[in-house]
Amino acid sequence: MIARLIAVFALIGVALAPNAASAWGYFGHRTTADIAMANVRPETRTAIRRLIAHADELGTPKCAIGELADAATWPDCLRGEYWRWSYTFAWHYQTEPVGEDYDAKKNCSGGNCVSAQIERNFRILSDESLPANVRLEALAFMIHFTGDIHMPLHSGDHDDRGGNDVETAYGIVPGLNLHSIWDTALAERAITSANPPLVRRYSAAERGELAGGGPADWGRESWQLARDFVYPNAFDRSPLEGELPDHAALTQEDIVAAVPVVERRITQAGLRMADLLDAAFVPGAMEELP
């Protein structure tokens, strides 16, 4: 009986997993963390490594953390233990209809949304009175969700679960969905084709242009990109014009047009992550999180 119940719960977990689809995928999340590590203060880098030394205390041996890039993918790895971590799955997104006005406080009952969890985990990470393993968990959630909120389809939705229900061809590759294409294929192309590389030290001028704001601002940016670019790019018309088909196709021209958008969002996520980390670890590094 117990074995049968475990199997049932596992199937439920698989069925619900698409609602918490990972933004940017494995490669994208690791890249945002690498950008952050290249741009934090030296003392922040040291503090991060000290926390990561407590990774065994998390009790997640199948989801090991040895560096910040591992921490950035840790919350997605937790889906392998649905029975233990399912309460965190709603934290990865905060989809708002692209046909309505954006409201940063909507769809966030009890703080169960990505913007609220960035703020919550920032505050936990900043509290030096808390145990190291508690702060490390907060670190992993905070940086992962900072990546998630920059993916447009974790904020914008057209009654299709952020593009999960839209079967989409990626060039000559059929049978994918719009959400997964933005998570993985487009992110990987943007990262590997970037010139100069995305993982590097950015100038003060670049950071001034790309970083800034807080979670509510980042979510609004993503929602607006979904409305004004992602859906029109996939369907060749605005989602504000009414119902969209269940199928879409990204031509090579669509893909080429999307790559700079993805590149910018991944870069912004990494630099804003660096700002959050500096603010958490270095007193006076910046004003309190907006």
CSV table of C-alpha atoms in Angstrom, one decimal:
chain,number,residue,atom,x,y,z
A,1,MET,CA,0.0,0.0,0.0
A,2,ILE,CA,2.8,2.4,0.9
A,3,ALA,CA,4.6,1.7,-2.3
A,4,ARG,CA,1.4,2.3,-4.3
A,5,LEU,CA,0.9,5.6,-2.6
A,6,ILE,CA,4.4,6.7,-3.3
A,7,ALA,CA,3.9,5.9,-7.0
A,8,VAL,CA,0.7,7.9,-7.1
A,9,PHE,CA,2.3,10.9,-5.5
A,10,ALA,CA,5.2,10.6,-8.0
A,11,LEU,CA,2.7,10.7,-10.9
A,12,ILE,CA,1.0,13.7,-9.4
A,13,GLY,CA,4.4,15.4,-9.2
A,14,VAL,CA,5.1,14.7,-12.9
A,15,ALA,CA,1.7,16.0,-13.9
A,16,LEU,CA,2.2,19.3,-12.0
A,17,ALA,CA,5.8,19.9,-12.9
A,18,PRO,CA,5.1,21.9,-16.1
A,19,ASN,CA,3.6,24.7,-14.0
A,20,ALA,CA,7.0,25.3,-12.5
A,21,ALA,CA,9.0,24.9,-15.7
A,22,SER,CA,12.6,26.1,-15.3
A,23,ALA,CA,13.5,29.4,-16.9
A,24,TRP,CA,16.6,29.3,-19.0
A,25,GLY,CA,17.2,25.7,-18.3
A,26,TYR,CA,20.3,24.2,-16.8
A,27,PHE,CA,22.8,26.1,-19.0
A,28,GLY,CA,21.0,29.4,-18.7
A,29,HIS,CA,20.8,29.3,-14.9
A,30,ARG,CA,24.4,28.4,-14.6
A,31,THR,CA,25.4,31.2,-16.9
A,32,THR,CA,23.5,33.8,-14.9
A,33,ALA,CA,25.3,32.7,-11.8
A,34,ASP,CA,28.7,32.8,-13.6
A,35,ILE,CA,27.9,36.4,-14.7
A,36,ALA,CA,27.1,37.3,-11.1
A,37,MET,CA,30.3,35.7,-9.7
A,38,ALA,CA,32.3,37.7,-12.3
A,39,ASN,CA,30.8,40.9,-11.1
A,40,VAL,CA,30.4,40.7,-7.3
A,41,ARG,CA,32.8,42.3,-4.9
A,42,PRO,CA,35.7,40.2,-3.7
A,43,GLU,CA,34.4,40.1,-0.2
A,44,THR,CA,31.0,38.9,-1.5
A,45,ARG,CA,32.8,36.1,-3.4
A,46,THR,CA,34.5,35.0,-0.2
A,47,ALA,CA,31.2,35.0,1.7
A,48,ILE,CA,29.5,32.9,-0.9
A,49,ARG,CA,32.2,30.3,-0.7
A,50,ARG,CA,32.0,30.2,3.0
A,51,LEU,CA,28.3,29.5,2.9
A,52,ILE,CA,28.7,26.8,0.2
A,53,ALA,CA,31.0,25.0,2.5
A,54,HIS,CA,27.9,24.1,4.5
A,55,ALA,CA,26.1,22.5,1.5
A,56,ASP,CA,26.1,19.0,3.1
A,57,GLU,CA,23.8,20.5,5.9
A,58,LEU,CA,21.0,21.0,3.3
A,59,GLY,CA,20.3,17.3,3.3
A,60,THR,CA,20.1,17.1,-0.5
A,61,PRO,CA,23.0,14.8,-1.6
A,62,LYS,CA,21.4,14.2,-5.0
A,63,CYS,CA,21.4,18.0,-5.6
A,64,ALA,CA,25.0,18.9,-4.5
A,65,ILE,CA,26.2,22.5,-4.4
A,66,GLY,CA,29.9,23.1,-4.9
A,67,GLU,CA,29.8,26.5,-6.5
A,68,LEU,CA,27.4,29.3,-7.2
A,69,ALA,CA,26.4,27.8,-10.6
A,70,ASP,CA,25.3,24.6,-8.8
A,71,ALA,CA,23.2,26.7,-6.4
A,72,ALA,CA,21.5,28.4,-9.3
A,73,THR,CA,20.2,25.0,-10.6
A,74,TRP,CA,19.5,23.5,-7.1
A,75,PRO,CA,15.8,24.6,-6.9
A,76,ASP,CA,15.0,22.7,-10.1
A,77,CYS,CA,16.9,19.7,-9.0
A,78,LEU,CA,14.6,19.5,-6.0
A,79,ARG,CA,11.8,18.3,-8.2
A,80,GLY,CA,13.2,14.9,-7.9
A,81,GLU,CA,11.9,14.9,-4.3
A,82,TYR,CA,8.4,16.1,-4.9
A,83,TRP,CA,7.1,14.8,-1.5
A,84,ARG,CA,9.6,17.1,0.3
A,85,TRP,CA,9.8,20.2,-1.8
A,86,SER,CA,6.5,20.6,-3.7
A,87,TYR,CA,5.5,23.6,-1.7
A,88,THR,CA,8.3,25.5,-3.4
A,89,PHE,CA,7.2,24.8,-7.0
A,90,ALA,CA,4.8,27.8,-7.2
A,91,TRP,CA,7.6,30.1,-6.3
A,92,HIS,CA,9.3,29.9,-9.8
A,93,TYR,CA,6.8,32.0,-11.7
A,94,GLN,CA,4.0,34.6,-11.5
A,95,THR,CA,2.2,34.7,-14.8
A,96,GLU,CA,-0.1,37.6,-15.6
A,97,PRO,CA,-2.4,37.7,-18.6
A,98,VAL,CA,-0.8,39.8,-21.4
A,99,GLY,CA,-4.2,41.2,-22.3
A,100,GLU,CA,-4.7,42.8,-18.8
A,101,ASP,CA,-2.8,45.4,-16.9
A,102,TYR,CA,0.2,44.1,-15.0
A,103,ASP,CA,-0.1,43.9,-11.2
A,104,ALA,CA,3.0,42.8,-9.2
A,105,LYS,CA,0.8,41.8,-6.3
A,106,LYS,CA,-1.6,39.6,-8.2
A,107,ASN,CA,-1.3,35.8,-8.4
A,108,CYS,CA,0.8,35.8,-5.3
A,109,SER,CA,-1.4,34.6,-2.4
A,110,GLY,CA,0.7,34.1,0.7
A,111,GLY,CA,3.8,35.1,-1.0
A,112,ASN,CA,3.8,32.0,-3.3
A,113,CYS,CA,5.2,33.7,-6.4
A,114,VAL,CA,8.6,34.5,-7.8
A,115,SER,CA,8.8,38.2,-7.0
A,116,ALA,CA,7.8,37.7,-3.3
A,117,GLN,CA,10.3,34.8,-2.9
A,118,ILE,CA,13.2,36.8,-4.3
A,119,GLU,CA,12.5,39.4,-1.6
A,120,ARG,CA,11.9,36.9,1.1
A,121,ASN,CA,15.1,34.9,0.4
A,122,PHE,CA,17.1,38.1,0.1
A,123,ARG,CA,16.1,39.0,3.6
A,124,ILE,CA,16.9,35.5,5.0
A,125,LEU,CA,20.3,35.5,3.2
A,126,SER,CA,21.1,39.0,4.7
A,127,ASP,CA,20.4,37.9,8.3
A,128,GLU,CA,23.7,36.8,9.7
A,129,SER,CA,22.0,35.6,12.9
A,130,LEU,CA,20.5,32.6,11.0
A,131,PRO,CA,22.3,29.3,10.6
A,132,ALA,CA,24.6,28.9,7.6
A,133,ASN,CA,22.5,26.2,6.0
A,134,VAL,CA,19.4,28.3,6.2
A,135,ARG,CA,21.1,31.2,4.5
A,136,LEU,CA,22.6,28.9,1.9
A,137,GLU,CA,19.2,27.6,1.0
A,138,ALA,CA,18.0,31.2,0.7
A,139,LEU,CA,21.0,32.0,-1.5
A,140,ALA,CA,20.1,29.2,-3.9
A,141,PHE,CA,16.4,30.1,-4.1
A,142,MET,CA,17.2,33.8,-4.5
A,143,ILE,CA,19.6,33.5,-7.4
A,144,HIS,CA,17.5,30.9,-9.2
A,145,PHE,CA,14.3,32.9,-8.9
A,146,THR,CA,16.2,36.0,-10.1
A,147,GLY,CA,16.9,34.0,-13.3
A,148,ASP,CA,13.3,32.8,-13.5
A,149,ILE,CA,11.7,36.2,-13.3
A,150,HIS,CA,13.8,37.4,-16.3
A,151,MET,CA,12.3,34.8,-18.6
A,152,PRO,CA,9.3,36.5,-20.3
A,153,LEU,CA,7.0,33.5,-20.1
A,154,HIS,CA,7.4,33.2,-16.3
A,155,SER,CA,5.5,36.5,-16.2
A,156,GLY,CA,3.5,36.8,-19.4
A,157,ASP,CA,0.7,34.4,-20.2
A,158,HIS,CA,-2.1,34.1,-22.8
A,159,ASP,CA,-4.2,31.4,-21.1
A,160,ASP,CA,-1.6,28.8,-22.1
A,161,ARG,CA,0.4,28.3,-18.9
A,162,GLY,CA,3.2,30.6,-20.1
A,163,GLY,CA,3.5,29.0,-23.5
A,164,ASN,CA,3.6,25.4,-22.2
A,165,ASP,CA,0.4,24.6,-24.1
A,166,VAL,CA,1.5,26.1,-27.4
A,167,GLU,CA,3.1,23.3,-29.6
A,168,THR,CA,5.8,25.1,-31.4
A,169,ALA,CA,8.3,24.2,-34.1
A,170,TYR,CA,11.9,25.6,-33.6
A,171,GLY,CA,13.1,26.0,-37.2
A,172,ILE,CA,12.9,22.5,-38.7
A,173,VAL,CA,12.5,20.9,-35.3
A,174,PRO,CA,8.8,20.1,-34.6
A,175,GLY,CA,6.9,19.1,-31.5
A,176,LEU,CA,8.4,21.4,-28.9
A,177,ASN,CA,6.4,24.1,-26.9
A,178,LEU,CA,6.9,27.8,-26.8
A,179,HIS,CA,8.0,27.9,-23.2
A,180,SER,CA,10.6,25.2,-23.5
A,181,ILE,CA,12.1,26.9,-26.6
A,182,TRP,CA,12.6,30.1,-24.6
A,183,ASP,CA,14.0,28.1,-21.7
A,184,THR,CA,16.6,26.1,-23.6
A,185,ALA,CA,17.1,26.4,-27.3
A,186,LEU,CA,17.0,30.1,-27.6
A,187,ALA,CA,19.0,30.6,-24.3
A,188,GLU,CA,21.7,28.2,-25.4
A,189,ARG,CA,22.0,29.9,-28.8
A,190,ALA,CA,22.2,33.3,-27.2
A,191,ILE,CA,24.9,32.3,-24.7
A,192,THR,CA,27.1,30.4,-27.2
A,193,SER,CA,26.9,33.0,-30.0
A,194,ALA,CA,27.4,36.1,-27.8
A,195,ASN,CA,30.3,38.3,-28.8
A,196,PRO,CA,31.8,39.4,-26.4
A,197,PRO,CA,30.9,36.5,-24.1
A,198,LEU,CA,28.2,37.0,-21.6
A,199,VAL,CA,30.3,35.8,-18.7
A,200,ARG,CA,32.8,38.6,-18.1
A,201,ARG,CA,33.4,41.6,-16.0
A,202,TYR,CA,31.0,44.4,-17.0
A,203,SER,CA,31.9,48.1,-16.9
A,204,ALA,CA,30.1,50.6,-14.6
A,205,ALA,CA,28.4,52.1,-17.7
A,206,GLU,CA,27.1,48.7,-18.8
A,207,ARG,CA,25.8,47.8,-15.4
A,208,GLY,CA,24.1,51.2,-15.2
A,209,GLU,CA,22.3,50.5,-18.4
A,210,LEU,CA,21.5,46.8,-17.8
A,211,ALA,CA,21.0,46.4,-14.0
A,212,GLY,CA,18.9,48.2,-11.5
A,213,GLY,CA,15.3,48.0,-10.3
A,214,GLY,CA,13.7,45.3,-8.1
A,215,PRO,CA,11.6,42.1,-8.5
A,216,ALA,CA,8.4,43.9,-9.3
A,217,ASP,CA,10.2,45.9,-12.1
A,218,TRP,CA,11.8,42.8,-13.5
A,219,GLY,CA,8.5,40.9,-13.6
A,220,ARG,CA,6.9,43.8,-15.4
A,221,GLU,CA,9.7,43.9,-18.0
A,222,SER,CA,9.2,40.2,-18.6
A,223,TRP,CA,5.5,40.5,-18.9
A,224,GLN,CA,5.8,43.4,-21.4
A,225,LEU,CA,8.3,41.4,-23.4
A,226,ALA,CA,5.9,38.4,-23.6
A,227,ARG,CA,3.1,40.7,-24.8
A,228,ASP,CA,5.1,42.8,-27.2
A,229,PHE,CA,7.7,40.4,-28.5
A,230,VAL,CA,7.4,36.7,-27.6
A,231,TYR,CA,3.8,36.1,-28.7
A,232,PRO,CA,4.0,38.3,-31.8
A,233,ASN,CA,7.3,36.7,-32.7
A,234,ALA,CA,5.7,33.2,-32.6
A,235,PHE,CA,2.3,34.0,-34.1
A,236,ASP,CA,3.1,37.0,-36.4
A,237,ARG,CA,0.3,39.0,-34.6
A,238,SER,CA,-0.3,40.6,-31.3
A,239,PRO,CA,-2.0,38.5,-28.5
A,240,LEU,CA,-4.1,41.6,-27.9
A,241,GLU,CA,-5.9,40.9,-31.2
A,242,GLY,CA,-7.8,37.9,-29.6
A,243,GLU,CA,-7.4,34.2,-29.4
A,244,LEU,CA,-4.2,32.6,-30.8
A,245,PRO,CA,-3.8,29.2,-32.4
A,246,ASP,CA,-2.6,26.2,-30.3
A,247,HIS,CA,0.3,25.7,-32.7
A,248,ALA,CA,3.1,28.1,-33.7
A,249,ALA,CA,6.4,28.0,-35.6
A,250,LEU,CA,9.6,30.0,-35.2
A,251,THR,CA,11.3,30.6,-38.5
A,252,GLN,CA,15.0,31.2,-38.8
A,253,GLU,CA,14.2,34.9,-39.0
A,254,ASP,CA,12.1,34.7,-35.8
A,255,ILE,CA,15.0,32.9,-34.1
A,256,VAL,CA,17.6,35.5,-35.2
A,257,ALA,CA,15.3,38.3,-34.0
A,258,ALA,CA,14.8,36.6,-30.6
A,259,VAL,CA,18.4,35.9,-29.7
A,260,PRO,CA,19.3,39.5,-28.7
A,261,VAL,CA,16.3,39.7,-26.5
A,262,VAL,CA,17.3,36.5,-24.7
A,263,GLU,CA,20.9,37.6,-24.4
A,264,ARG,CA,19.9,40.8,-22.8
A,265,ARG,CA,17.6,39.1,-20.3
A,266,ILE,CA,20.2,36.6,-19.2
A,267,THR,CA,22.8,39.4,-18.8
A,268,GLN,CA,20.4,41.5,-16.8
A,269,ALA,CA,19.6,38.5,-14.6
A,270,GLY,CA,23.3,37.9,-13.9
A,271,LEU,CA,24.1,41.6,-13.1
A,272,ARG,CA,21.0,42.1,-11.0
A,273,MET,CA,21.9,38.9,-9.1
A,274,ALA,CA,25.4,40.4,-8.5
A,275,ASP,CA,23.8,43.5,-7.0
A,276,LEU,CA,21.6,41.4,-4.7
A,277,LEU,CA,24.5,39.3,-3.5
A,278,ASP,CA,26.6,42.4,-2.8
A,279,ALA,CA,23.7,44.0,-0.9
A,280,ALA,CA,23.2,40.8,1.2
A,281,PHE,CA,26.8,40.3,2.1
A,282,VAL,CA,28.5,43.7,2.1
A,283,PRO,CA,27.0,46.3,4.6
A,284,GLY,CA,26.4,49.6,2.7
A,285,ALA,CA,27.0,48.1,-0.7
A,286,MET,CA,23.7,49.5,-2.0
A,287,GLU,CA,20.4,50.8,-0.7
A,288,GLU,CA,17.9,48.2,0.6
A,289,LEU,CA,16.3,46.1,-2.1
A,290,PRO,CA,13.4,48.1,-3.7
